[in-house]
Amino acid sequence: MHTDAAAGLTPHSFLQLMWLASPALPIGGFSYSEVLEAAINAALVTTEKEASTWLLQQLHLAQSRSDMAAIAQALPAWQNRDLARVEQLNDWVLNTRETSELRLQTEQMGKSLSDWLRNQHATDAERSAQIGLLAALSQRTPSYPIAFALAATYAQAPVQEALLAYAFGWAENMVQAAIKAVPLGQNAGQRILAQLAQEIPAAVAHAQSLTDSTRQAFSPMLAILSAQHEHQYSRLFRS
């Protein structure tokens, strides 16, 4: 039986999206907590309920309005080979990172995903050339959302399904970070993941509704805590 989320996807595309969302993808997502560790250190997140609330707010107030919105716009740009638009979105993602560690995260994961794509499509001259263009954007490292959009294009995924995969992959990594750092048990982690999964479709719909003038990256608390995390004495994660 097909679900609404998988409608229109071929088995190959569906599996490719599962692959992109997998924590086993070698792009280093597991090494980041995206400021959650700093929130724990500041005693803002100490329980399962607080961890759940923090991640749900981050999904709706940060991811949905910023990176997911950029992916929603970058995917059709890649499909249309509109490299000027891709470069514009890549610059926006990089320029809206408010701390060095968050900038380094998106650069490292973007480069790692680009390298993975290059390895996967080494015998495809057209796709290899396109991946080369990704790496050459403004002579900078590509950001992770823009690299993910290209990967989703290769999977022939519609925007909604690509965003669902991206958001679930993000949620799974963040729950694992919470399990390690709060710390929480595996059952608590699964309860938080279930709550995130329930909210992801609404976050995806919001991301798809945004335009250049409404897309935003404004999360002051994340920025402040990230700046503190860069100098945190003891830490497990790179952000």
mmCIF file of C-alpha atoms in Angstrom:
data_model
loop_
_atom_site.group_PDB
_atom_site.id
_atom_site.type_symbol
_atom_site.label_atom_id
_atom_site.label_comp_id
_atom_site.label_asym_id
_atom_site.label_seq_id
_atom_site.Cartn_x
_atom_site.Cartn_y
_atom_site.Cartn_z
ATOM 1 C CA MET A 1 0.000 0.000 0.000
ATOM 2 C CA HIS A 2 1.346 3.446 -0.921
ATOM 3 C CA THR A 3 1.230 6.300 1.561
ATOM 4 C CA ASP A 4 0.540 9.872 0.515
ATOM 5 C CA ALA A 5 4.162 10.783 1.219
ATOM 6 C CA ALA A 6 5.443 8.132 -1.168
ATOM 7 C CA ALA A 7 2.854 8.729 -3.915
ATOM 8 C CA GLY A 8 4.500 9.337 -7.259
ATOM 9 C CA LEU A 9 7.908 8.088 -6.129
ATOM 10 C CA THR A 10 9.483 5.171 -7.906
ATOM 11 C CA PRO A 11 10.996 2.461 -5.685
ATOM 12 C CA HIS A 12 14.461 3.679 -6.730
ATOM 13 C CA SER A 13 13.700 7.294 -5.740
ATOM 14 C CA PHE A 14 12.157 6.224 -2.448
ATOM 15 C CA LEU A 15 15.227 4.167 -1.546
ATOM 16 C CA GLN A 16 17.551 7.008 -2.572
ATOM 17 C CA LEU A 17 15.735 9.364 -0.196
ATOM 18 C CA MET A 18 15.952 6.813 2.613
ATOM 19 C CA TRP A 19 19.677 6.607 1.903
ATOM 20 C CA LEU A 20 20.079 10.392 2.054
ATOM 21 C CA ALA A 21 18.193 10.521 5.368
ATOM 22 C CA SER A 22 20.214 7.702 6.931
ATOM 23 C CA PRO A 23 22.628 8.501 9.782
ATOM 24 C CA ALA A 24 24.942 5.979 8.099
ATOM 25 C CA LEU A 25 25.532 8.413 5.221
ATOM 26 C CA PRO A 26 29.212 9.408 5.661
ATOM 27 C CA ILE A 27 28.769 13.168 5.972
ATOM 28 C CA GLY A 28 29.394 13.603 9.701
ATOM 29 C CA GLY A 29 25.948 14.675 10.888
ATOM 30 C CA PHE A 30 26.310 12.576 14.053
ATOM 31 C CA SER A 31 29.151 14.813 15.282
ATOM 32 C CA TYR A 32 26.944 17.906 15.671
ATOM 33 C CA SER A 33 24.268 18.765 18.228
ATOM 34 C CA GLU A 34 23.364 22.135 16.653
ATOM 35 C CA VAL A 35 23.666 23.951 19.974
ATOM 36 C CA LEU A 36 21.685 21.358 21.963
ATOM 37 C CA GLU A 37 24.821 20.514 23.954
ATOM 38 C CA ALA A 38 25.219 24.171 24.943
ATOM 39 C CA ALA A 39 21.563 24.324 25.984
ATOM 40 C CA ILE A 40 22.139 21.274 28.187
ATOM 41 C CA ASN A 41 25.251 22.863 29.676
ATOM 42 C CA ALA A 42 23.206 25.996 30.471
ATOM 43 C CA ALA A 43 20.562 23.829 32.206
ATOM 44 C CA LEU A 44 17.919 24.841 29.653
ATOM 45 C CA VAL A 45 17.438 21.213 28.605
ATOM 46 C CA THR A 46 17.642 18.645 31.408
ATOM 47 C CA THR A 47 14.656 16.337 30.890
ATOM 48 C CA GLU A 48 12.879 14.427 28.145
ATOM 49 C CA LYS A 49 10.094 17.019 28.021
ATOM 50 C CA GLU A 50 12.541 19.912 27.751
ATOM 51 C CA ALA A 51 14.522 18.124 25.035
ATOM 52 C CA SER A 52 11.338 17.463 23.087
ATOM 53 C CA THR A 53 10.191 21.082 23.380
ATOM 54 C CA TRP A 54 13.622 22.375 22.352
ATOM 55 C CA LEU A 55 13.801 20.211 19.241
ATOM 56 C CA LEU A 56 10.209 20.908 18.205
ATOM 57 C CA GLN A 57 10.851 24.637 18.448
ATOM 58 C CA GLN A 58 14.095 24.278 16.526
ATOM 59 C CA LEU A 59 12.268 22.362 13.792
ATOM 60 C CA HIS A 60 9.612 25.053 13.341
ATOM 61 C CA LEU A 61 11.537 28.244 14.147
ATOM 62 C CA ALA A 62 14.927 27.437 12.629
ATOM 63 C CA GLN A 63 14.976 24.491 10.234
ATOM 64 C CA SER A 64 11.618 25.073 8.552
ATOM 65 C CA ARG A 65 12.154 28.800 8.017
ATOM 66 C CA SER A 66 15.783 28.546 6.912
ATOM 67 C CA ASP A 67 17.514 25.429 5.599
ATOM 68 C CA MET A 68 14.361 23.590 4.578
ATOM 69 C CA ALA A 69 13.073 26.681 2.780
ATOM 70 C CA ALA A 70 16.410 26.966 0.952
ATOM 71 C CA ILE A 71 16.191 23.321 -0.133
ATOM 72 C CA ALA A 72 12.639 23.851 -1.384
ATOM 73 C CA GLN A 73 13.902 26.628 -3.653
ATOM 74 C CA ALA A 74 17.248 25.076 -4.604
ATOM 75 C CA LEU A 75 15.804 21.779 -5.834
ATOM 76 C CA PRO A 76 13.868 23.280 -8.777
ATOM 77 C CA ALA A 77 16.839 25.552 -9.491
ATOM 78 C CA TRP A 78 19.050 22.487 -9.899
ATOM 79 C CA GLN A 79 16.393 20.830 -12.037
ATOM 80 C CA ASN A 80 16.269 23.881 -14.301
ATOM 81 C CA ARG A 81 20.075 24.222 -14.320
ATOM 82 C CA ASP A 82 19.690 27.740 -12.984
ATOM 83 C CA LEU A 83 23.180 28.021 -11.519
ATOM 84 C CA ALA A 84 22.834 31.723 -10.767
ATOM 85 C CA ARG A 85 19.878 30.919 -8.513
ATOM 86 C CA VAL A 86 21.739 28.013 -6.910
ATOM 87 C CA GLU A 87 24.680 30.316 -6.156
ATOM 88 C CA GLN A 88 22.365 32.947 -4.697
ATOM 89 C CA LEU A 89 20.791 30.405 -2.335
ATOM 90 C CA ASN A 90 24.161 28.942 -1.385
ATOM 91 C CA ASP A 91 25.452 32.412 -0.499
ATOM 92 C CA TRP A 92 22.350 33.053 1.592
ATOM 93 C CA VAL A 93 22.835 29.872 3.613
ATOM 94 C CA LEU A 94 26.509 30.610 4.251
ATOM 95 C CA ASN A 95 25.967 34.286 5.084
ATOM 96 C CA THR A 96 23.185 33.602 7.575
ATOM 97 C CA ARG A 97 25.285 31.332 9.775
ATOM 98 C CA GLU A 98 25.729 33.396 12.915
ATOM 99 C CA THR A 99 28.749 31.653 14.439
ATOM 100 C CA SER A 100 31.900 30.085 13.079
ATOM 101 C CA GLU A 101 30.973 26.592 14.299
ATOM 102 C CA LEU A 102 27.585 26.667 12.524
ATOM 103 C CA ARG A 103 29.273 27.941 9.354
ATOM 104 C CA LEU A 104 31.887 25.178 9.578
ATOM 105 C CA GLN A 105 29.158 22.577 10.084
ATOM 106 C CA THR A 106 27.270 23.413 6.902
ATOM 107 C CA GLU A 107 30.529 23.681 4.947
ATOM 108 C CA GLN A 108 31.887 20.357 6.204
ATOM 109 C CA MET A 109 28.644 18.474 5.624
ATOM 110 C CA GLY A 110 28.165 20.121 2.234
ATOM 111 C CA LYS A 111 31.657 19.165 1.118
ATOM 112 C CA SER A 112 31.280 15.621 2.442
ATOM 113 C CA LEU A 113 27.971 15.162 0.635
ATOM 114 C CA SER A 114 29.501 16.591 -2.549
ATOM 115 C CA ASP A 115 32.393 14.144 -2.276
ATOM 116 C CA TRP A 116 29.933 11.284 -1.721
ATOM 117 C CA LEU A 117 27.902 12.324 -4.767
ATOM 118 C CA ARG A 118 31.060 12.563 -6.864
ATOM 119 C CA ASN A 119 32.014 9.034 -5.835
ATOM 120 C CA GLN A 120 28.513 7.719 -6.556
ATOM 121 C CA HIS A 121 28.401 9.281 -10.029
ATOM 122 C CA ALA A 122 32.051 8.982 -11.020
ATOM 123 C CA THR A 123 31.174 7.314 -14.337
ATOM 124 C CA ASP A 124 28.423 9.801 -15.241
ATOM 125 C CA ALA A 125 30.137 12.680 -17.053
ATOM 126 C CA GLU A 126 27.128 15.028 -16.971
ATOM 127 C CA ARG A 127 26.458 14.589 -13.268
ATOM 128 C CA SER A 128 30.168 14.765 -12.412
ATOM 129 C CA ALA A 129 30.339 18.121 -14.176
ATOM 130 C CA GLN A 130 27.301 19.362 -12.243
ATOM 131 C CA ILE A 131 28.854 18.270 -8.944
ATOM 132 C CA GLY A 132 31.997 20.156 -9.960
ATOM 133 C CA LEU A 133 29.921 23.287 -10.435
ATOM 134 C CA LEU A 134 28.479 22.780 -6.964
ATOM 135 C CA ALA A 135 31.953 22.695 -5.447
ATOM 136 C CA ALA A 136 32.983 25.815 -7.372
ATOM 137 C CA LEU A 137 30.103 28.017 -6.199
ATOM 138 C CA SER A 138 31.635 31.424 -5.510
ATOM 139 C CA GLN A 139 34.916 29.559 -4.953
ATOM 140 C CA ARG A 140 33.451 28.415 -1.641
ATOM 141 C CA THR A 141 32.566 25.104 -0.085
ATOM 142 C CA PRO A 142 28.933 24.292 -0.901
ATOM 143 C CA SER A 143 26.503 24.466 1.994
ATOM 144 C CA TYR A 144 24.783 21.306 3.141
ATOM 145 C CA PRO A 145 21.219 22.318 2.156
ATOM 146 C CA ILE A 146 22.285 23.150 -1.396
ATOM 147 C CA ALA A 147 24.250 19.905 -1.737
ATOM 148 C CA PHE A 148 21.258 17.983 -0.357
ATOM 149 C CA ALA A 149 18.986 19.620 -2.936
ATOM 150 C CA LEU A 150 21.286 18.406 -5.718
ATOM 151 C CA ALA A 151 21.311 14.892 -4.260
ATOM 152 C CA ALA A 152 17.503 14.926 -4.098
ATOM 153 C CA THR A 153 17.435 16.032 -7.734
ATOM 154 C CA TYR A 154 19.458 12.968 -8.685
ATOM 155 C CA ALA A 155 16.951 10.862 -6.769
ATOM 156 C CA GLN A 156 14.204 12.439 -8.923
ATOM 157 C CA ALA A 157 12.358 13.375 -5.755
ATOM 158 C CA PRO A 158 9.573 15.958 -5.604
ATOM 159 C CA VAL A 159 10.203 18.878 -3.241
ATOM 160 C CA GLN A 160 7.815 17.689 -0.527
ATOM 161 C CA GLU A 161 9.297 14.195 -0.345
ATOM 162 C CA ALA A 162 12.848 15.574 -0.382
ATOM 163 C CA LEU A 163 12.026 17.851 2.548
ATOM 164 C CA LEU A 164 10.388 15.039 4.487
ATOM 165 C CA ALA A 165 13.543 12.944 4.094
ATOM 166 C CA TYR A 166 15.804 15.847 5.040
ATOM 167 C CA ALA A 167 13.752 16.732 8.123
ATOM 168 C CA PHE A 168 13.575 13.157 9.360
ATOM 169 C CA GLY A 169 17.327 12.708 8.910
ATOM 170 C CA TRP A 170 17.883 15.908 10.902
ATOM 171 C CA ALA A 171 15.452 14.749 13.603
ATOM 172 C CA GLU A 172 17.116 11.366 13.958
ATOM 173 C CA ASN A 173 20.566 12.918 14.366
ATOM 174 C CA MET A 174 19.286 15.418 16.920
ATOM 175 C CA VAL A 175 17.506 12.759 18.968
ATOM 176 C CA GLN A 176 20.700 10.726 19.074
ATOM 177 C CA ALA A 177 22.536 13.821 20.299
ATOM 178 C CA ALA A 178 19.931 14.282 23.040
ATOM 179 C CA ILE A 179 20.208 10.641 24.094
ATOM 180 C CA LYS A 180 23.968 11.027 24.530
ATOM 181 C CA ALA A 181 24.143 14.487 26.051
ATOM 182 C CA VAL A 182 21.098 14.955 28.342
ATOM 183 C CA PRO A 183 21.367 11.901 28.757
ATOM 184 C CA LEU A 184 18.164 10.033 27.909
ATOM 185 C CA GLY A 185 17.208 6.398 27.450
ATOM 186 C CA GLN A 186 16.442 4.874 24.077
ATOM 187 C CA ASN A 187 12.695 4.753 24.791
ATOM 188 C CA ALA A 188 12.672 8.452 25.647
ATOM 189 C CA GLY A 189 14.497 9.113 22.394
ATOM 190 C CA GLN A 190 11.901 7.199 20.436
ATOM 191 C CA ARG A 191 9.095 9.171 22.076
ATOM 192 C CA ILE A 192 10.773 12.444 21.090
ATOM 193 C CA LEU A 193 11.341 11.172 17.550
ATOM 194 C CA ALA A 194 7.649 10.256 17.304
ATOM 195 C CA GLN A 195 6.671 13.799 18.292
ATOM 196 C CA LEU A 196 9.057 15.273 15.746
ATOM 197 C CA ALA A 197 7.765 12.958 13.026
ATOM 198 C CA GLN A 198 4.221 14.107 13.764
ATOM 199 C CA GLU A 199 5.247 17.762 13.340
ATOM 200 C CA ILE A 200 7.515 17.361 10.309
ATOM 201 C CA PRO A 201 4.738 17.500 7.648
ATOM 202 C CA ALA A 202 3.575 20.910 8.934
ATOM 203 C CA ALA A 203 7.178 22.161 8.985
ATOM 204 C CA VAL A 204 7.634 20.950 5.404
ATOM 205 C CA ALA A 205 4.450 22.683 4.253
ATOM 206 C CA HIS A 206 5.599 25.928 5.864
ATOM 207 C CA ALA A 207 9.035 25.687 4.239
ATOM 208 C CA GLN A 208 7.427 25.239 0.828
ATOM 209 C CA SER A 209 5.270 28.335 1.315
ATOM 210 C CA LEU A 210 8.193 30.710 1.908
ATOM 211 C CA THR A 211 9.699 33.102 -0.631
ATOM 212 C CA ASP A 212 12.953 35.055 -0.710
ATOM 213 C CA SER A 213 11.314 37.835 1.280
ATOM 214 C CA THR A 214 9.824 35.532 3.932
ATOM 215 C CA ARG A 215 12.627 32.962 4.253
ATOM 216 C CA GLN A 216 14.647 33.842 7.351
ATOM 217 C CA ALA A 217 17.415 32.778 9.689
ATOM 218 C CA PHE A 218 16.672 34.501 12.977
ATOM 219 C CA SER A 219 17.250 32.381 16.068
ATOM 220 C CA PRO A 220 18.939 34.621 18.656
ATOM 221 C CA MET A 221 19.011 32.012 21.413
ATOM 222 C CA LEU A 222 20.707 29.495 19.123
ATOM 223 C CA ALA A 223 23.274 32.095 18.076
ATOM 224 C CA ILE A 224 24.093 33.107 21.659
ATOM 225 C CA LEU A 225 24.417 29.517 22.849
ATOM 226 C CA SER A 226 26.464 28.566 19.794
ATOM 227 C CA ALA A 227 28.921 31.368 20.535
ATOM 228 C CA GLN A 228 29.187 30.061 24.083
ATOM 229 C CA HIS A 229 29.588 26.473 22.862
ATOM 230 C CA GLU A 230 32.617 27.454 20.788
ATOM 231 C CA HIS A 231 34.427 28.102 24.097
ATOM 232 C CA GLN A 232 32.727 25.436 26.213
ATOM 233 C CA TYR A 233 35.311 23.673 28.360
ATOM 234 C CA SER A 234 34.040 20.126 27.943
ATOM 235 C CA ARG A 235 31.964 18.973 24.980
ATOM 236 C CA LEU A 236 31.144 15.915 22.880
ATOM 237 C CA PHE A 237 29.918 17.656 19.718
ATOM 238 C CA ARG A 238 31.390 20.076 17.195
ATOM 239 C CA SER A 239 28.394 22.411 17.395
#
